[in-house]
Coordinates of C-alpha atoms in Angstrom, one line a residue:
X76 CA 0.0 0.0 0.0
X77 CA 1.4 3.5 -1.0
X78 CA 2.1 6.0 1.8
X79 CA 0.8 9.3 1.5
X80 CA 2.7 12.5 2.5
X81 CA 0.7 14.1 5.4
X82 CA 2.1 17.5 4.5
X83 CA 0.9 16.8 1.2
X84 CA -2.5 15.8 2.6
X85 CA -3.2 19.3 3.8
X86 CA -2.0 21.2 1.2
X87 CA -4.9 22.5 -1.4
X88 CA -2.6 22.4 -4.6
X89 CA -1.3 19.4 -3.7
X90 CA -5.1 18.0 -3.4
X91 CA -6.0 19.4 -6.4
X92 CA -2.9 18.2 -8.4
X93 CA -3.7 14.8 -7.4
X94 CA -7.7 15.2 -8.9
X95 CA -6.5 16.3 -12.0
X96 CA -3.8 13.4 -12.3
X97 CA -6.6 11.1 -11.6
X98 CA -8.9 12.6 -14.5
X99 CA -6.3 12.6 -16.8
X100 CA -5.5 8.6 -16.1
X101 CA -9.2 8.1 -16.0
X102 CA -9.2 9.7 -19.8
X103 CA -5.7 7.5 -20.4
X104 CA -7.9 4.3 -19.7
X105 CA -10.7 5.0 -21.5
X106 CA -8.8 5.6 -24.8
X107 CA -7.0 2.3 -24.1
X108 CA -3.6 4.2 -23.5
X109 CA -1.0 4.7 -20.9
X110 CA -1.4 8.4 -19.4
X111 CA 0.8 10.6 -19.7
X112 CA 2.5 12.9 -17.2
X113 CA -0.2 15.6 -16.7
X114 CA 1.1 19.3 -17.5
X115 CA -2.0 21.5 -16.0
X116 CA -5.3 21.1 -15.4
X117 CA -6.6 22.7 -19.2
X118 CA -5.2 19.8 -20.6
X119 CA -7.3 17.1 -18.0
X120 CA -9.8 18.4 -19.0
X121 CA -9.6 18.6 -23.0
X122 CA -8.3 14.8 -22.2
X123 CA -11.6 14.1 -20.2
X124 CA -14.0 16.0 -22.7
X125 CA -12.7 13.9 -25.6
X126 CA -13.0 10.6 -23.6
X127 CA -16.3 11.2 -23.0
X128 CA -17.2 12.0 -26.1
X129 CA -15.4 8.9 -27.6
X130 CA -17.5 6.8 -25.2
X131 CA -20.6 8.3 -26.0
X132 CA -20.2 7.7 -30.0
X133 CA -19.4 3.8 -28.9
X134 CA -22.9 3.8 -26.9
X135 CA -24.5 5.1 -29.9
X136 CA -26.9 7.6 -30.2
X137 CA -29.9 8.2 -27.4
X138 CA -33.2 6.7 -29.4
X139 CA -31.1 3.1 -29.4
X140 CA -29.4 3.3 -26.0
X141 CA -31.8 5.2 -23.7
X142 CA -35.1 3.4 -23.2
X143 CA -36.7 5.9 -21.1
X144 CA -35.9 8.5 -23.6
X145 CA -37.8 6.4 -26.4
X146 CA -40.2 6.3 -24.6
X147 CA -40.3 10.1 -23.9
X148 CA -39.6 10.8 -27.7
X149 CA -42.7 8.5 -28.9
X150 CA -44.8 9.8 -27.0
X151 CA -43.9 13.4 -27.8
X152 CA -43.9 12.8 -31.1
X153 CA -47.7 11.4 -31.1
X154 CA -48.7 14.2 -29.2
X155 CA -47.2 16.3 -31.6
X156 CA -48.9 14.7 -34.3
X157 CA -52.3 15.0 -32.9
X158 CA -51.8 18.8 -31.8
X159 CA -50.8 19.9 -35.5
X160 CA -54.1 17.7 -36.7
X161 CA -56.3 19.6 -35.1
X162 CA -54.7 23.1 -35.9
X163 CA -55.5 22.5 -39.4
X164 CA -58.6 20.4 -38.7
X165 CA -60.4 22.9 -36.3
X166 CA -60.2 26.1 -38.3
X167 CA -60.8 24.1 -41.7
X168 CA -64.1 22.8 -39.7
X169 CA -65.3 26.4 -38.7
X170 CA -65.0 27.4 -41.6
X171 CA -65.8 25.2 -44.3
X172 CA -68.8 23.8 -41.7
X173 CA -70.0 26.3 -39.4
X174 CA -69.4 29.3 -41.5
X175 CA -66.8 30.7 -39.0
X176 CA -65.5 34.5 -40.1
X177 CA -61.7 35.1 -40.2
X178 CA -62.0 36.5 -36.6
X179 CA -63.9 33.7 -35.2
X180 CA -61.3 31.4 -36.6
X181 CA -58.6 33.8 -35.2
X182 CA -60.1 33.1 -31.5
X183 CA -59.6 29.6 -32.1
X184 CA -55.5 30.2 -31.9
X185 CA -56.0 32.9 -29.2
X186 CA -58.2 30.8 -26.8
X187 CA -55.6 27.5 -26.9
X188 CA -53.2 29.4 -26.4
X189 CA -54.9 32.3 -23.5
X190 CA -53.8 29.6 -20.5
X191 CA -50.0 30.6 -20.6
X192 CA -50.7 34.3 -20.2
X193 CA -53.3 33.6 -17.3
X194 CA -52.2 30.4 -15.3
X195 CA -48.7 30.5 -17.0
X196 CA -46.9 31.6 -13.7
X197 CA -48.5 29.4 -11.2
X198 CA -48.2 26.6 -13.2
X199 CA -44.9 26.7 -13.2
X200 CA -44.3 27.2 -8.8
X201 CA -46.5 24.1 -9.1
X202 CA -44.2 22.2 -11.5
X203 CA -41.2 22.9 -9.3
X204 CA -42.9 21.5 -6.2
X205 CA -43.8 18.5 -8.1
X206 CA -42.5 15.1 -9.4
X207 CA -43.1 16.1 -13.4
X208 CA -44.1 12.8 -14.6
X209 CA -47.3 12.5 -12.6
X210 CA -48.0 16.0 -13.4
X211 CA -47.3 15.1 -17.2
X212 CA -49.6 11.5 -16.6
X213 CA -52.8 14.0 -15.4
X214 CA -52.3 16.2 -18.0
X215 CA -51.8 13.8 -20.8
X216 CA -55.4 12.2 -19.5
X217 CA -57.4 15.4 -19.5
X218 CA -56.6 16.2 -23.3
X219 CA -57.2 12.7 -24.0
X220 CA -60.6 13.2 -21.9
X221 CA -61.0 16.2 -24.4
X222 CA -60.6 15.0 -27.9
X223 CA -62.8 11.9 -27.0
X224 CA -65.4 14.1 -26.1
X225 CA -65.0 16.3 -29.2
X226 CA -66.1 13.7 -31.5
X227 CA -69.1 12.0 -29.6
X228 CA -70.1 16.1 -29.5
X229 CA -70.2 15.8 -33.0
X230 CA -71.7 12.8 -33.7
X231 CA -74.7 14.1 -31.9
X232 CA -75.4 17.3 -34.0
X233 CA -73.7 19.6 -31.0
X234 CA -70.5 21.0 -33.2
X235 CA -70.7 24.8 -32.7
X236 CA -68.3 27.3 -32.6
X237 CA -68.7 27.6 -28.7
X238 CA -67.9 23.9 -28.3
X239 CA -64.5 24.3 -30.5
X240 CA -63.3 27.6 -28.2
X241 CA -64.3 25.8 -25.2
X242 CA -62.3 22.5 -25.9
X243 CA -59.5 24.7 -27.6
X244 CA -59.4 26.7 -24.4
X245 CA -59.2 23.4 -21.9
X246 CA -56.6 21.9 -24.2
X247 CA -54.6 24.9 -24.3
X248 CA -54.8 24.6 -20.2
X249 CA -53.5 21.2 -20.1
X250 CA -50.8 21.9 -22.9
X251 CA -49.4 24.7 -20.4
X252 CA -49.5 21.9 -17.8
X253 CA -47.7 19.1 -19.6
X254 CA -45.2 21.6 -21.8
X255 CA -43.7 23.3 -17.9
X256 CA -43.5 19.7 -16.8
X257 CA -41.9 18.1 -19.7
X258 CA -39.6 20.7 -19.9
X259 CA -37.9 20.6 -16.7
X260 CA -38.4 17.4 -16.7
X261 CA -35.9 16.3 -19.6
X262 CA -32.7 17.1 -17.8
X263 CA -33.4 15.2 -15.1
X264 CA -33.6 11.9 -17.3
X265 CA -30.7 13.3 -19.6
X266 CA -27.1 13.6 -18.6
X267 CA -25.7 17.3 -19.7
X268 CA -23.5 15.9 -22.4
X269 CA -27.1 14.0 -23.7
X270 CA -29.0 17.0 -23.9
X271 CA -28.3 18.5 -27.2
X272 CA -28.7 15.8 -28.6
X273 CA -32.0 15.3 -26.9
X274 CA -33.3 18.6 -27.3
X275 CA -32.6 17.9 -31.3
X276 CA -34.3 15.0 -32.0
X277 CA -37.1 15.7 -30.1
X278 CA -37.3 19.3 -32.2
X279 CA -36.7 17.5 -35.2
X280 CA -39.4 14.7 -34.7
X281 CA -41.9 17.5 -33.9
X282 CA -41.3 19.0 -37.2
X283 CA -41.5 15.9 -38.6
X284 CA -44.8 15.0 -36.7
X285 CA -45.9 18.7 -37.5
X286 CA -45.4 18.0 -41.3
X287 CA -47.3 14.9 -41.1
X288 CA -50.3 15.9 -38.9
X289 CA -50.8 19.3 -41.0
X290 CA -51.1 17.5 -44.1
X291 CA -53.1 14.5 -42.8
X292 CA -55.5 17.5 -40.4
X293 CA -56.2 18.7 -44.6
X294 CA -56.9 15.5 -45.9
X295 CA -59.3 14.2 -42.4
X296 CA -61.3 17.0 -43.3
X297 CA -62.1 16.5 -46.9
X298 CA -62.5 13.5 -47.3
X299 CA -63.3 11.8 -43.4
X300 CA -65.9 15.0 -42.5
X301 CA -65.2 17.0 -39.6
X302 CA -65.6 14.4 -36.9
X303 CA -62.9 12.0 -38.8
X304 CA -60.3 15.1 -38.3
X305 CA -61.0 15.5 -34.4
X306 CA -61.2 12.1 -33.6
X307 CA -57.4 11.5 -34.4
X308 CA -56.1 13.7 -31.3
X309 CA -57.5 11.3 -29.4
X310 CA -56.1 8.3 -30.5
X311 CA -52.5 10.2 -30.5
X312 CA -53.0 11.6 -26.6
X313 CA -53.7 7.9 -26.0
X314 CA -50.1 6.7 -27.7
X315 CA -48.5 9.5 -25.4
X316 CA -50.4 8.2 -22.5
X317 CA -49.1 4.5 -22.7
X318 CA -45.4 5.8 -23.6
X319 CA -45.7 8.0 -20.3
X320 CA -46.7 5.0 -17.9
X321 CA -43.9 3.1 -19.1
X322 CA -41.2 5.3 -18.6
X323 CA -39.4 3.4 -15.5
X324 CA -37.3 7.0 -14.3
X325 CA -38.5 8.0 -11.4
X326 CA -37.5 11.3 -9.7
X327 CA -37.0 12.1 -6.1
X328 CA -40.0 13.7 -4.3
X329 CA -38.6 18.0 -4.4
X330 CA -38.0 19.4 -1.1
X331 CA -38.3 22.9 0.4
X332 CA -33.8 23.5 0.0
X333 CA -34.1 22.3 -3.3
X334 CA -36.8 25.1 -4.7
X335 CA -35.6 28.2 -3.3
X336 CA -32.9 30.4 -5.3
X337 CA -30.4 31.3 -3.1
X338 CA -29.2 34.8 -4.0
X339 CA -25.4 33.9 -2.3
X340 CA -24.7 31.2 -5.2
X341 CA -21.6 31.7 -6.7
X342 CA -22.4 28.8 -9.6
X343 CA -20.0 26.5 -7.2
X344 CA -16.8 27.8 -7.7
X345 CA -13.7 25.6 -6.1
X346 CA -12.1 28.2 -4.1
X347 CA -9.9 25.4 -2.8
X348 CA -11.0 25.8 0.6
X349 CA -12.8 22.5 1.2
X350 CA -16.2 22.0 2.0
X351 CA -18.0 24.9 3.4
X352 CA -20.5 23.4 6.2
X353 CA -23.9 26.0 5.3
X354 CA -23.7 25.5 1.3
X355 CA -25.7 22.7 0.0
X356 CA -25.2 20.7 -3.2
X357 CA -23.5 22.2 -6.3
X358 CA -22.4 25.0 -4.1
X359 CA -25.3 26.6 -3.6
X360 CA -26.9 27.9 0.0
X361 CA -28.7 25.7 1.9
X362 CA -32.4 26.8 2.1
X363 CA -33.4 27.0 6.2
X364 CA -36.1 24.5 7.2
X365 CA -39.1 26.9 7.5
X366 CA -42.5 25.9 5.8
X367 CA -43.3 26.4 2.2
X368 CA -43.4 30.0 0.8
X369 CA -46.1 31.8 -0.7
X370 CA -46.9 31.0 -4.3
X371 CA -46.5 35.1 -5.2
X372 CA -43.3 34.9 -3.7
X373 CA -41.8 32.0 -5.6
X374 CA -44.0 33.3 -9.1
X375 CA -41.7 36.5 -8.1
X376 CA -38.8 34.4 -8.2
X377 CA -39.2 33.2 -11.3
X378 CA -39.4 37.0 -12.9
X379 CA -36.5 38.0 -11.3
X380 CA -34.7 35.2 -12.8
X381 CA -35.6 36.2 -16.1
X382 CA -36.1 39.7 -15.7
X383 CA -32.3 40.2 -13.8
X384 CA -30.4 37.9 -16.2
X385 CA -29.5 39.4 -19.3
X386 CA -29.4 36.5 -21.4
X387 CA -32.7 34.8 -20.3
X388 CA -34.2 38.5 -20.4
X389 CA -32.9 39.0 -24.3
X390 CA -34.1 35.7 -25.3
X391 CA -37.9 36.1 -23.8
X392 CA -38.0 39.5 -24.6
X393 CA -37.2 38.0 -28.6
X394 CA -39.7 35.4 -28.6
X395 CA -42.5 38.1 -27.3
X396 CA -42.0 39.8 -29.9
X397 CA -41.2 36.9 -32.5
X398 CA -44.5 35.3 -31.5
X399 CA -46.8 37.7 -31.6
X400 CA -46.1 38.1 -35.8
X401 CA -46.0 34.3 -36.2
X402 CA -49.3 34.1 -34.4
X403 CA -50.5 37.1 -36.4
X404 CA -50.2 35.3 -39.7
X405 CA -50.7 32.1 -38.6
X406 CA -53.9 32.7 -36.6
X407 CA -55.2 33.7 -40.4
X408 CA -53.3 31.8 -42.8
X409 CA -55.9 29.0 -43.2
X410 CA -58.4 31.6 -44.3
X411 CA -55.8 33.6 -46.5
X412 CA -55.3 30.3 -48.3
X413 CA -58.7 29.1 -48.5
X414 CA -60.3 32.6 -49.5
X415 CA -58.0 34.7 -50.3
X416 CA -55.6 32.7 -52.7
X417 CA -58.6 29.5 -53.5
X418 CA -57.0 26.6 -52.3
X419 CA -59.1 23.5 -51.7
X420 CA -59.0 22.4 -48.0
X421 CA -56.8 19.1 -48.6
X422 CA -54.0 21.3 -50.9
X423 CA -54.2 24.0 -47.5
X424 CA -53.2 21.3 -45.3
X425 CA -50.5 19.7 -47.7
X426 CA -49.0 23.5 -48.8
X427 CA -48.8 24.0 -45.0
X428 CA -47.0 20.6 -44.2
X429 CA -44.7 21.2 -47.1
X430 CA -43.7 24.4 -46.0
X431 CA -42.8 22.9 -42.1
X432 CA -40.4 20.6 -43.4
X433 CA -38.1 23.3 -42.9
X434 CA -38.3 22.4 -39.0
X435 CA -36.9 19.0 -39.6
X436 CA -33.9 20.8 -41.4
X437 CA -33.7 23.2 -38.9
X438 CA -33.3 20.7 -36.2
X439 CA -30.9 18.5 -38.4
X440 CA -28.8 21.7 -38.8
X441 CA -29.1 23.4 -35.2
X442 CA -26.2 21.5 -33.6
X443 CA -23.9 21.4 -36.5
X444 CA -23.8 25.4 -37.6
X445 CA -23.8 26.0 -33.7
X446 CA -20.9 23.8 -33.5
X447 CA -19.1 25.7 -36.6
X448 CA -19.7 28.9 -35.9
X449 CA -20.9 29.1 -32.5
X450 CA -24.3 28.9 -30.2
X451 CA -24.6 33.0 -30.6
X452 CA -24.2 33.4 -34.0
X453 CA -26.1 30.5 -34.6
X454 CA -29.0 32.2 -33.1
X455 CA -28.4 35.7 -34.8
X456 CA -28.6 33.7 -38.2
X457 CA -31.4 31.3 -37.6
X458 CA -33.8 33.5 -35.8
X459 CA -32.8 36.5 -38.3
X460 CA -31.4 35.7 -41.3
X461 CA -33.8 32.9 -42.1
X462 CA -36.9 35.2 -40.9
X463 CA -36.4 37.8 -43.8
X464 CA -37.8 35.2 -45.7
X465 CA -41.4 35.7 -44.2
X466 CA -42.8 38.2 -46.5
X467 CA -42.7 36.1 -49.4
X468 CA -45.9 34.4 -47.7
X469 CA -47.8 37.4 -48.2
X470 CA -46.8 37.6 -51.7
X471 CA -48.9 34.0 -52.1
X472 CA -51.3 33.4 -55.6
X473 CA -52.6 30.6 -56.7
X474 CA -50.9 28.4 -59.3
X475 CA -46.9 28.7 -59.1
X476 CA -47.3 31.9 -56.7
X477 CA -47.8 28.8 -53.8
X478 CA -43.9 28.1 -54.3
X479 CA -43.4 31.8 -52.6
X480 CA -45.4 30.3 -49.6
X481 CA -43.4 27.6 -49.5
X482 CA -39.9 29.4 -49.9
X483 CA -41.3 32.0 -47.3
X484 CA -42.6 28.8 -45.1
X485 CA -39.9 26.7 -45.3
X486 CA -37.4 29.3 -44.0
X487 CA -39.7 30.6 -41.4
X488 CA -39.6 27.1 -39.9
X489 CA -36.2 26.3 -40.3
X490 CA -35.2 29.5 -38.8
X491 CA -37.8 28.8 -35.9
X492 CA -37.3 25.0 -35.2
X493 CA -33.1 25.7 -35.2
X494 CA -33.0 29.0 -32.8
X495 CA -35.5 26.5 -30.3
X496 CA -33.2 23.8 -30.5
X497 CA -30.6 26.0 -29.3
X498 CA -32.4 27.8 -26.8
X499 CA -33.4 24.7 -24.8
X500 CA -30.3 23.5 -24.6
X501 CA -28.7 26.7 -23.5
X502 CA -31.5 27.4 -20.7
X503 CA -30.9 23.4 -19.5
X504 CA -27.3 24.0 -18.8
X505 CA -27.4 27.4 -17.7
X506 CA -30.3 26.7 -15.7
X507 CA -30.2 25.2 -11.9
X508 CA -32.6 22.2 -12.6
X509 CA -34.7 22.7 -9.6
X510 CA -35.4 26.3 -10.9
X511 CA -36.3 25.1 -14.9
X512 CA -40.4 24.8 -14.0
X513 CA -40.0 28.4 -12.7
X514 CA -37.6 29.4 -15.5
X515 CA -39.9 27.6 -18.1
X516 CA -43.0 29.3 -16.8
X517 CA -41.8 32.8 -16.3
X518 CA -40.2 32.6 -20.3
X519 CA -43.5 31.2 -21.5
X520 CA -45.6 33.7 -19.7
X521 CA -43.7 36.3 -22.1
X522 CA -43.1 34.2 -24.7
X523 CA -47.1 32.1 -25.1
X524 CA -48.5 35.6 -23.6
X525 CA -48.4 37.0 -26.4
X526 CA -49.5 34.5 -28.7
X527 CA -53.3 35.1 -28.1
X528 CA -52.7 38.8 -28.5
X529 CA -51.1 38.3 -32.1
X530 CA -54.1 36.0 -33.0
X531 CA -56.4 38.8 -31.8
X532 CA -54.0 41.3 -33.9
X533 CA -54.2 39.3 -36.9
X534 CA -58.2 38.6 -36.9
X535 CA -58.5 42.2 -36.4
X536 CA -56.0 43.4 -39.1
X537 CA -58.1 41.0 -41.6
X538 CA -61.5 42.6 -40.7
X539 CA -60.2 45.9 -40.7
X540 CA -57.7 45.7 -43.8
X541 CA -58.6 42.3 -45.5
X542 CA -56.5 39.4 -45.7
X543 CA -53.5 39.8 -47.9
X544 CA -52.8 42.9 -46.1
X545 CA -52.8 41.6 -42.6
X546 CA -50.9 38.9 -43.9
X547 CA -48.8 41.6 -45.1
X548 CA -48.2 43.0 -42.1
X549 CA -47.7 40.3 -39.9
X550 CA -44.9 38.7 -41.7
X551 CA -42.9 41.5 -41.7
X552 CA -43.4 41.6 -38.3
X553 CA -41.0 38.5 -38.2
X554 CA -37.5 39.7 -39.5
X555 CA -38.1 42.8 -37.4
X556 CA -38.6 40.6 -34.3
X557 CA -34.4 39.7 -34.7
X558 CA -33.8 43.0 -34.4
X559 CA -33.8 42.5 -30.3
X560 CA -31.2 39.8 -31.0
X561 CA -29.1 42.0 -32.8
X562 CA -29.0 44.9 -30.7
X563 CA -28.4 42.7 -27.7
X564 CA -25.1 41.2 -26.1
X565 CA -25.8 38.1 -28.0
X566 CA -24.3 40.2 -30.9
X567 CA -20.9 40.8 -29.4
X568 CA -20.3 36.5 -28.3
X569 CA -19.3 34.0 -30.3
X570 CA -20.8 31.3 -27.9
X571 CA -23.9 31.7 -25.6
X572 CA -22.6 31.5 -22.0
X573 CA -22.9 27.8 -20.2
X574 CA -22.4 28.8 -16.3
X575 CA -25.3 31.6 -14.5
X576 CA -23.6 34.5 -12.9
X577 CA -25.6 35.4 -10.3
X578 CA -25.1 38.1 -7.6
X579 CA -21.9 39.8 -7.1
X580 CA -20.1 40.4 -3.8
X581 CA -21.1 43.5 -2.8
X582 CA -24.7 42.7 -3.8
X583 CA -24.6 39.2 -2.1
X584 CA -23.4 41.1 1.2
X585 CA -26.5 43.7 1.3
X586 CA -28.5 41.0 0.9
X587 CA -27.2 39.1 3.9
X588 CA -27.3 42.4 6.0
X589 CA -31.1 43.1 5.0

């Protein structure tokens, strides 16, 4: 047995020497080579990074060697399916069955997706509070209950434009629900170095199941009547049920120390000095055992924590502003096509599902340009470059004047899918995990808030102005959108930052003295 030096023992270099030694004979070994002597700890690392990656491209990639992550991705993917269905299916059906005006139809979009501005917030204290599965489980079953109810509504002569915004309105309230859950829910089945990858195929299936569910939401209605189109949610909320229930990962029940931001973290920084007796796990201060806070006070949290990070704050402030002119056009484009350009109601849902292929390619390109060029820039030229394509939409005839939709379409997507890709994997590393509910909530509420305002916005513009010209509008709305990206600090990095940086020192000691 190998004596150790007990002068050695105390010393902090010494003891940190030793760990990066270790790390770089732990890379040695899994390369199948002898280690060499370690120069400095940059070097251990690079050494570690590159074992790791080595090992992960042996494993193969997550959909073959991560069951519970199947499972998670099929499921998805139905529901994914089913939700792009019925936004084609339930504006085709008020308008080509109940008559529905181009405002009626853009109340549709606004009431699914009224929930995130109104229980947004709360929903996501809840989340944090919460095992996400079960949460996921409930809320998976009460859109299920939904879309079975839909149909039988139907059958029996009730279909009215009432009963759509009513069932739009409860589905949008369980989509809120299942979206904050399955969010913060992915990184605790995922290991860091997994979630990019993660985050990209389950972006890049959506697309994919977008695609497919617009174009088959077209075709239901034509030729399967109204109730045919409806009924298909249900069966795809049932796939994503079953997937759900047999994921075996199950996550520790949260406690009170583990959802309260402590405004002393320093991102748990080695300073060398050994373990510190009042910090918790990963550094960060251990919460005092008092009962739970108020909701208002932990919903405040969460919009400081946007609000006070510049990153987070550039990024929700962007898809505010992003959404509401991709809701604006979108909340009207099924009229605009059917109306306004004379489309029949299964080439509407295949023009549509043509043009979101660009997701797919967005998603297959997200990682790659962000690994070229960087995870900043990346964003600047997905969520910019690509959007100046929008106004071609506007531009749309009948005849070859569709391919401008799709150009216009195609880019829009790509531009859309990519800069999300990117996003979620940013936020999930930069991100404490017991703060992501919070996190997911507080960006949604000003991200989703402003969806339902921009379908307002758009069925107003086409009352007011008719439909090419609020299409007109609306899509340049999109490019201008990037403009908050531009003038931003993103502009100025090459790479988006991976580590929070939360209060400074002089900040973190008024805070102890208040």
């Amino acid at each position: 047995m190998s004596r150790r030096d007990p002068a050695a023992e105390q010393d902090p270099a010494a003891r940190r020497d030793r760990a990066h030694q270790r790390a770089h004979e732990a890379a040695g070994e899994a390369e199948g080579r002898r280690p060499a002597v370690l120069p400095d700890k940059s070097q251990a690392e690079t050494a570690k990074r590159q074992a790791d990656k080595g090992q992960a491209e042996i494993r193969g990639g997550l959909l073959r060697r991560h069951r519970d992550f199947r499972l998670l991705w099929c499921g998805e993917t139905a529901g994914k399916f089913g939700a792009s269905v019925t936004g084609v299916a339930m504006p085709l059906v008020a308008v080509s069955v109940l008559g529905a005006s181009s405002f009626q139809v853009s109340l549709l979009a606004a009431a699914s997706w009224l929930p995130w501005l109104v229980i947004g917030l709360p929903v996501g204290v809840w989340v944090d509070r919460s095992r996400r599965r079960p949460v996921m489980l409930a809320s998976a079953t009460a859109s299920l209950t939904l879309f079975v109810c839909l149909p039988v509504l139907a059958w029996w002569g009730g279909l009215s434009i009432a009963l759509l915004l009513t069932v739009a309105l409860l589905a949008g309230v369980s989509a809120v629900v299942f979206q904050t859950a399955y969010t913060a829910y992915l990184p605790s089945l995922l290991a860091p170095a997994d979630q990019p990858e993660g985050n990209a195929k389950l972006h890049g299936s959506a697309s994919a199941a977008q695609i497919a569910g617009l174009g088959s939401g077209g075709f239901l209605t034509q030729f399967a009547g109204a109730v045919g189109g409806l009924a298909a949610n249900a069966l795809t909320f049932a796939v994503s049920l079953v997937c759900l229930l047999r994921i075996r990962h199950r996550e520790p029940v949260p406690t009170r120390a583990t959802t309260e931001i402590a405004t002393t973290d320093t991102a748990g920084a080695d300073t060398g000095a050994g373990p510190r007796p009042d910090k918790g796990a990963g550094g960060r201060q251990a919460a005092p055992a008092r009962g739970r806070r108020s909701l208002t006070t932990e919903v405040g949290e969460g919009l400081r924590l946007v609000g006070g990070d510049p990153w987070l704050r550039t990024l929700a402030l962007f898809g505010a502003t992003s959404n509401l002119a991709l809701m604006g056009y979108q909340s009207v484009h099924v009229v605009f096509l059917t109306r306004e350009v004379g489309l029949a109601p299964g080439v509407v849902g295949g023009l549509i599902a043509t043009a979101s292929a660009g997701g797919v390619a967005g998603a297959l390109l997200a990682r790659r340009v962000a690994a070229r060029v960087g995870t900043a820039r990346a964003t600047l030229l997905f969520e910019l470059g690509f959007a100046s394509c929008a106004p071609l939409i506007a531009l749309t005839t009948d005849g070859l004047g569709v391919v401008l939709y799709l150009i216009g379409g195609c880019c829009v997507s790509a531009g859309v899918v990519a800069g999300n890709v990117i996003k979620a994997s940013f936020q999930q590393r930069y991100c404490p995990p017991e703060l992501l509910g919070r996190l997911t909530a507080s960006a949604a509420f000003l991200n989703y808030g402003t969806l339902p305002l921009g379908a307002l916005l758009g069925g107003a513009l086409s009352t007011v102005f008719g439909l090419r010209a609020a299409m007109w509008i609306t899509t340049a709305g999109v490019p201008l959108a990037g403009l908050v990206l531009f003038f931003s600090p993103i502009r100025h990095r090459r790479d988006l930052p991976t580590t929070r940086r939360t209060v400074a020192p002089k900040a973190a000691r008024t805070a102890r003295r208040s």
